[in-house]
């Protein structure tokens, strides 16, 4: 998912650059006329980067003074200064800064008195968007625990995998997700205590809700959570990376602080009311959204789920001024029937990622002059872009100023082999302007990569070594980007073993493993195919059958809906005689992706997931046409 805010310089270089930039600014006034002619985006770039530098400067001061002001510390400051200010509004109820402070202290006291949790222990949190998500998160943060946010859509084997990979001492689950945990309770490692936000709980689970009602709401001593180190782990957020099952990316204090500066960098203030419908278990919701509100001391209108039909009513009702989006969300809003007074609201700004230029234009035309701020970044990545100039479709712009702080390269990529192109000496090379290339960024002390919890192998897989010279190390974003002549950057595609659908990253191997569990399946190759008018790619599973077996479509359907979250179930099946592999023995995907899902072009049998019939049905030309025309919704 799109990630935490800006990358900021650290180390003594920041103050120096600040004075350098100020000097440069003064000089530039004289050259302003020339500049308008030659560098039309100079001031946009300049003011934006000045903000970035200021923020880096502030952090540098904290560091020099030896006192770290973390996101939690900021929150506590607001709770003291503006206790009565609404922090979260949820289903019409207002939770002030003080309310959230007190209830999170209760959570902390429950764990202090009824568990052996210590500072530095990991606690997994499985909860939908609701105020208690924030109470539990902050409560545990007050004890110095590392909270691992679990995706509330995943179940069974995938969920177990995620829980095991971050080795928690405890697991906290929301009332509505208790069933999900009950399913896996017998398989959970025995040393994990399970706590539920519910009064009556089955055996083997502790009622956190009941204990909260009698817990003290007094302040938790600062010494429990004082952060000594910017690089101390603060959260685990699961991402699909480019390969395999979800991995817990380590979010340290520094990244959380950077993420929380995102809304501020786009010009939000404490008077803003931020509408948040994105899941809190992703970094966009938690770090950028909640963290961003805390940085500003603003109010957040939190929704359990996004609803296109309620969206503008809510915006009007709560005087919303800013919302966070993913591309799909804007498209759903554009698809809503037109109504009177659609421009009659106070929304002035939207921050998010993945909106397509045609939707962007339509959105502005229909809903009025909302400043759309596109942002690119990976949760675990060490790079980020923001569209600080407002070019439609672009995620940002890289010029010589930008390059001082955000170093990145676009390298040539072999789509067929699914790997970077290396020349005869083994080195990678840059793409030309206008050509898609793989986005990588150097990993070094100034630009660290914190890796994933547990498995070192995963961390190493995200890194590319010996790229331009012996011994260099780069973070592989897995994203292909194009840079145009004016240095605007555009997202092109995602490589490797993931694709995006409905705002979620889908790991193809995870889907393939689930389908591969069926006894008549020989091999499964999962990939995404482009469907007109949809963001991301729709899932297709290409399978081969074991000899002398027959395909049971209902079983495949049952298997995927039981074990996979709805967004990860493949929309299409393709039955192949034989799996093709690439020269390096990876499954061939490129050609299959290119071939898409048209029954006119593909002679292999194709099937389509039919939720009414609870099975896969043959993908006929009629069904295909209806999908293309948007009459069948995916
Ligand atoms: C929204 O703003 C109007 C006008 O300033 C005000 O009367 C109203 O109370 C506000 N609504 C909320 C929910 O704050
Ligand atoms: C990003 O692009 C939009 C769309 O044109 C523009 O209105 C907005 O000002 C840009 N963002 C920033 C931070 O300038
Ligand atoms: C499949 O069935 C055919 C004919 O019934 C038989 O000759 C063949 O050995 C079987 N193959 C396997 C792998 O069982």
XYZ file of C-alpha atoms and ligand atoms in Angstrom, residues 265-266 360 364 369-374 387-392, ligand 2:
30
model
C 3.577 18.892 3.797
C 0.549 19.104 1.489
C -8.742 12.622 -12.021
C -12.366 17.613 -10.687
C -11.897 22.390 -7.503
C -10.360 19.920 -5.099
C -6.612 19.860 -4.922
C -5.605 16.271 -5.611
C -2.298 15.389 -4.063
C -0.824 12.224 -5.462
C 2.784 15.668 -6.761
C 3.665 19.059 -5.452
C 3.132 20.771 -8.799
C -0.287 19.491 -9.747
C 0.393 17.843 -13.068
C -2.495 15.508 -13.756
C -1.394 17.859 -7.327
O -2.140 17.941 -8.496
C -3.397 18.558 -8.382
C -4.174 18.357 -9.636
O -3.974 19.293 -10.592
C -3.223 19.985 -8.015
O -4.451 20.637 -7.939
C -2.513 20.030 -6.701
O -2.230 21.343 -6.407
C -1.240 19.214 -6.718
N -0.705 19.042 -5.422
C 0.023 19.942 -4.796
C 0.506 19.602 -3.455
O 0.306 20.985 -5.287
